[in-house]
Coordinates of C-alpha atoms in Angstrom, one line a residue:
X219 CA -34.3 -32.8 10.5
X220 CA -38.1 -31.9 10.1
X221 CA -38.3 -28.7 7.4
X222 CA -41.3 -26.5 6.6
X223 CA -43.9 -27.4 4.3
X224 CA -43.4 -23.7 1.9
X225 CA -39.2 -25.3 2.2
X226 CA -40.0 -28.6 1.5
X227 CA -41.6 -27.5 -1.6
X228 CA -39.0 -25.2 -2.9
X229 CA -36.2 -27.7 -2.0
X230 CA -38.6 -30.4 -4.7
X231 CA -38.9 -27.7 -7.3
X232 CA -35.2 -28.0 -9.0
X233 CA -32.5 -30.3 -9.6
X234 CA -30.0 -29.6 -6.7
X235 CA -27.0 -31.6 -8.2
X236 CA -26.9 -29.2 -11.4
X237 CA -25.5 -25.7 -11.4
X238 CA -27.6 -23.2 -13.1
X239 CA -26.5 -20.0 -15.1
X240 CA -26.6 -16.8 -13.6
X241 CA -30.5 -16.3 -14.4
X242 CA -31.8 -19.3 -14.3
X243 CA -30.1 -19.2 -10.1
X244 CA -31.4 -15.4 -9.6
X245 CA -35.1 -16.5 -11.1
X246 CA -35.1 -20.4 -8.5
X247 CA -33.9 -18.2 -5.7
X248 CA -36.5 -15.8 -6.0
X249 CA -38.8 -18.4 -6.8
X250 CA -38.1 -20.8 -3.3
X251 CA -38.1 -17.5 -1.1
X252 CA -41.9 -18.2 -0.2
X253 CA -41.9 -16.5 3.3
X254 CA -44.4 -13.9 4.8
X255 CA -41.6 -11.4 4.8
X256 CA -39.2 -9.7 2.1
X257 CA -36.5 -12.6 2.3
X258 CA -32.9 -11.4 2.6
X259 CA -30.8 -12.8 -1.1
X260 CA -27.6 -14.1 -0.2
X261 CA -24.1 -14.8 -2.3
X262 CA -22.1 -17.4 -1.0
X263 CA -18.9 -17.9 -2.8
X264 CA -16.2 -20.7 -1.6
X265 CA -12.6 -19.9 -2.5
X266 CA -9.3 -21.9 -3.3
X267 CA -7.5 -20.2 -0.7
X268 CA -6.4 -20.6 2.4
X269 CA -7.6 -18.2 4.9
X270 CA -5.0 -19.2 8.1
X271 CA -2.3 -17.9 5.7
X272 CA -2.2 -14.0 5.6
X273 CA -1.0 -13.8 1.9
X274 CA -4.4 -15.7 1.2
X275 CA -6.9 -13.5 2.9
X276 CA -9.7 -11.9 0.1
X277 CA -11.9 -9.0 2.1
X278 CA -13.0 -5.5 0.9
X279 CA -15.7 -3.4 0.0
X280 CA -18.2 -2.0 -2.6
X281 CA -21.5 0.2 -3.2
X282 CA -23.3 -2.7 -4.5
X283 CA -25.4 -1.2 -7.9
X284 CA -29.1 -1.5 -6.2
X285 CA -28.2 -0.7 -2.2
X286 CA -29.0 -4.1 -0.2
X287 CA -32.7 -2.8 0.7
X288 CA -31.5 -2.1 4.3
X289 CA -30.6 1.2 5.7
X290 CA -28.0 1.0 7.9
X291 CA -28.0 3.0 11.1
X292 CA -24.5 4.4 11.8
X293 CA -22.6 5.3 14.7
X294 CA -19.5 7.6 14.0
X295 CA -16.8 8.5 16.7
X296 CA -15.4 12.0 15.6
X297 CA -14.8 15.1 17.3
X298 CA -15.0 18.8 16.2
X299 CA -15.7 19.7 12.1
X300 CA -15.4 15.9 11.5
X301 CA -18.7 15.3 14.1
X302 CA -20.1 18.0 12.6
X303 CA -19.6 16.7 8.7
X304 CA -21.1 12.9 10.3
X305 CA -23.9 14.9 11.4
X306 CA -24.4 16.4 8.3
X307 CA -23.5 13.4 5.9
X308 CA -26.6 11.6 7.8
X309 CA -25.0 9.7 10.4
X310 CA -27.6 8.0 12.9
X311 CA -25.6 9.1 16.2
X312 CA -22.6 10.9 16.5
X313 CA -20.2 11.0 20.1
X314 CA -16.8 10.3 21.4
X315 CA -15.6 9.2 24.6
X316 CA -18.6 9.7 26.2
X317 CA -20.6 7.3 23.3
X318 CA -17.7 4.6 24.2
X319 CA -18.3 5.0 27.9
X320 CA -21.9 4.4 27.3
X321 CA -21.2 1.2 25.0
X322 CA -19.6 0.0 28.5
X323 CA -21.7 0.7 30.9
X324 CA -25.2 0.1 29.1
X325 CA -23.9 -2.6 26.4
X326 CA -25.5 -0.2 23.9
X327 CA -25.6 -1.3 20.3
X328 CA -28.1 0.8 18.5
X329 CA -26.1 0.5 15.2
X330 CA -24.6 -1.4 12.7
X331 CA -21.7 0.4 11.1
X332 CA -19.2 1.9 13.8
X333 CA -17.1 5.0 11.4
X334 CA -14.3 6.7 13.4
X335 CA -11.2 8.9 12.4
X336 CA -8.0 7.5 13.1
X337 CA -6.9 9.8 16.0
X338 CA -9.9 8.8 17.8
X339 CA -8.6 5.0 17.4
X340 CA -7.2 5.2 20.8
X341 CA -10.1 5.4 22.3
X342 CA -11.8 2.9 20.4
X343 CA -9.6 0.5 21.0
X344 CA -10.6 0.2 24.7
X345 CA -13.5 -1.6 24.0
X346 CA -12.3 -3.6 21.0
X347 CA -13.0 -6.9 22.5
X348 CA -16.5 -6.2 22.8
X349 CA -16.6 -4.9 19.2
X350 CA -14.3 -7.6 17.5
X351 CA -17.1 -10.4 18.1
X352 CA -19.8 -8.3 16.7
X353 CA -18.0 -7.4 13.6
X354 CA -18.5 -3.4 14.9
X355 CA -14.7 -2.7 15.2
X356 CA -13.6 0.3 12.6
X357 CA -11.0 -0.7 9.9
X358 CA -9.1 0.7 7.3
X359 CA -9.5 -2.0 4.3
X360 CA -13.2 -1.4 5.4
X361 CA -13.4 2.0 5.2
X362 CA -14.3 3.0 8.7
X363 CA -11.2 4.1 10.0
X364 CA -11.0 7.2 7.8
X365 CA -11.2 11.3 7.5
X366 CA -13.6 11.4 5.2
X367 CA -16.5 10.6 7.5
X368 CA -19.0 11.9 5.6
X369 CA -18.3 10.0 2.5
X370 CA -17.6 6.9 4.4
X371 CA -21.8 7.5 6.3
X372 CA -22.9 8.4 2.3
X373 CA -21.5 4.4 1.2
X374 CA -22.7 3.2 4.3
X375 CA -26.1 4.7 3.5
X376 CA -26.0 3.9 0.2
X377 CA -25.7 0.2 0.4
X378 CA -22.1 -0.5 0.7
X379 CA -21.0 -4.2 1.5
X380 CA -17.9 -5.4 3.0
X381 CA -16.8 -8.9 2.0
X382 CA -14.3 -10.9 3.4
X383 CA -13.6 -15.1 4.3
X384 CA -14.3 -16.7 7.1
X385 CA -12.2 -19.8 8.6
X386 CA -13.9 -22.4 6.5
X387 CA -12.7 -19.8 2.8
X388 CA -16.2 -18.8 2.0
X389 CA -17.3 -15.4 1.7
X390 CA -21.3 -15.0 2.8
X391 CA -22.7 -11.6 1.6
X392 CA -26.5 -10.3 0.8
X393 CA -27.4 -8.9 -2.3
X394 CA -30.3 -7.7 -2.3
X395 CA -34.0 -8.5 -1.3
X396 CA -36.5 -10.5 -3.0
X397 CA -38.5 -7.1 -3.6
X398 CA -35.6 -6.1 -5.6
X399 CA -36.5 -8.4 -8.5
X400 CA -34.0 -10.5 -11.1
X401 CA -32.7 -7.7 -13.1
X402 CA -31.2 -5.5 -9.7
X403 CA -30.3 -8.5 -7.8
X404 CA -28.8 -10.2 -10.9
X405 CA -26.7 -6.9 -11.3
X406 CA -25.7 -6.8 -8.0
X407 CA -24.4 -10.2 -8.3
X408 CA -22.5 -9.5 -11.0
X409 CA -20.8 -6.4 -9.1
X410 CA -19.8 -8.5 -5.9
X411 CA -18.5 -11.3 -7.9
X412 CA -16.6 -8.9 -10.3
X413 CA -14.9 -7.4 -6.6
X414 CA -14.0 -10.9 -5.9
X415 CA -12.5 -12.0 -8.5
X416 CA -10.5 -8.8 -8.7
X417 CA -9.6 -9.0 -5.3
X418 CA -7.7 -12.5 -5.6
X419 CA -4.7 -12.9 -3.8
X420 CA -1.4 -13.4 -5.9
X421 CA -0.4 -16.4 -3.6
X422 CA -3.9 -18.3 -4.5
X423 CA -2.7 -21.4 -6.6
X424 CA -5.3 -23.2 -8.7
X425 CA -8.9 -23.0 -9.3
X426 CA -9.8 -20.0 -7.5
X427 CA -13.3 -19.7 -7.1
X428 CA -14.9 -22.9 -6.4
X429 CA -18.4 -23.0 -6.0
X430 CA -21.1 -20.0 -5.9
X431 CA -24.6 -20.2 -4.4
X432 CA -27.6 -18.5 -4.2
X433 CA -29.5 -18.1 -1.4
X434 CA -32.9 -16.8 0.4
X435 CA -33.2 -15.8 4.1
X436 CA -35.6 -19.3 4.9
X437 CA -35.0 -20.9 1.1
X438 CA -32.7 -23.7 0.0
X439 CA -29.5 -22.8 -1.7
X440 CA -29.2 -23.0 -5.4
X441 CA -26.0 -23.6 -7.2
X442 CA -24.4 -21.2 -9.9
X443 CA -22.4 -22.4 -12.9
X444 CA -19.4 -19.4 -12.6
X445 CA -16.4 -19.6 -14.4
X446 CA -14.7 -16.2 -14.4
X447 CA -12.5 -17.0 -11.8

């Protein structure tokens, strides 16, 4: 596989069979992220689990400390006080049946944080196969099936993450951007890794998380000596 010269360079620049503390990762990642553009920092964490088994799955959320350096735009399906509170809260759009209908029609997806109340569910629900795929369908362990819309727009807007495994028990999340420097990207690993590890299931047997690394948007990834869980 042909690489770039700027990765080629990064991937010479440290031992990749060694696992690095905390720091030492956070300052290698920064250092490899060497494209024209604020490189995305991503956590991946692979866990003992098994994700096929329900009793085994590890998802949720948090306000990471620092935000993730994007600002979600947010669609919330409300009607009534509860549109009106979105609206206030700072939501990007606010509809109902007729936002749905458009979604159908006009494959509109303007946003990347669906909130809804749970009587508007129903209506959701009609288009859940196109917003399964995306990740886009509401949830209560996410927080986006909820009354509180407003507070649920203020996380969203604040830099809250959802985590969660995929099929292969690795859990990919960003952290932060490279702009964001060690000390707030370092913190905000230390938040997502404290969620984790709080998070684990009762039915997980044995070493439970196995391997962490860092990452950049374009970089190589760098591993992380973690032993907490």
């Amino acid at each position: 596989m042909k690489v770039g010269k700027k990765y080629a360079e990064s991937v010479k620049s440290y031992d990749h069979s060694k696992s690095y503390d905390v720091n030492e990762a956070v300052a290698l990642t920064l250092n490899t992220a060497k494209a024209n553009f604020d490189e995305t920092i991503e956590l991946h964490i692979r866990l003992g689990v098994d994700p096929r088994q329900a009793d085994q799955q590890v998802r949720g959320v948090l306000v990471l400390p620092n935000g993730i350096g994007k600002t979600k735009k947010v669609l919330v399906i409300a009607k009534g006080d509860k549109a009106d509170a979105a609206t206030a809260a700072g939501a990007d759009y606010v509809g109902a049946e007729e936002t749905i209908q458009r979604i159908q029609r006009e494959n509109w997806f303007d946003f990347d944080v669906m909130i809804t109340t749970p009587d508007m569910m129903g209506v959701v629900g009609r288009i859940g196969r196109i917003l399964g795929p995306k990740g886009l369908m509401p949830n209560p362990k996410s927080g986006t099936v909820t009354m509180d819309v407003a507070k649920a727009v203020k996380e969203v807007k604040a830099g809250k993450v959802e985590y969660r495994l995929d099929k292969t028990a690795i859990i990919h999340c960003p952290i932060g951007k490279k702009s964001f420097g060690a000390e707030k990207i370092t913190e905000n690993f230390n938040a997502l890794m404290e969620a984790v590890v709080k998070a684990k299931p009762a039915a997980a047997k044995g070493q439970y998380i196995k391997s962490v690394t860092l990452s950049s948007t374009m970089g190589p990834g760098v591993k992380v000596n973690y032993n907490k869980g």
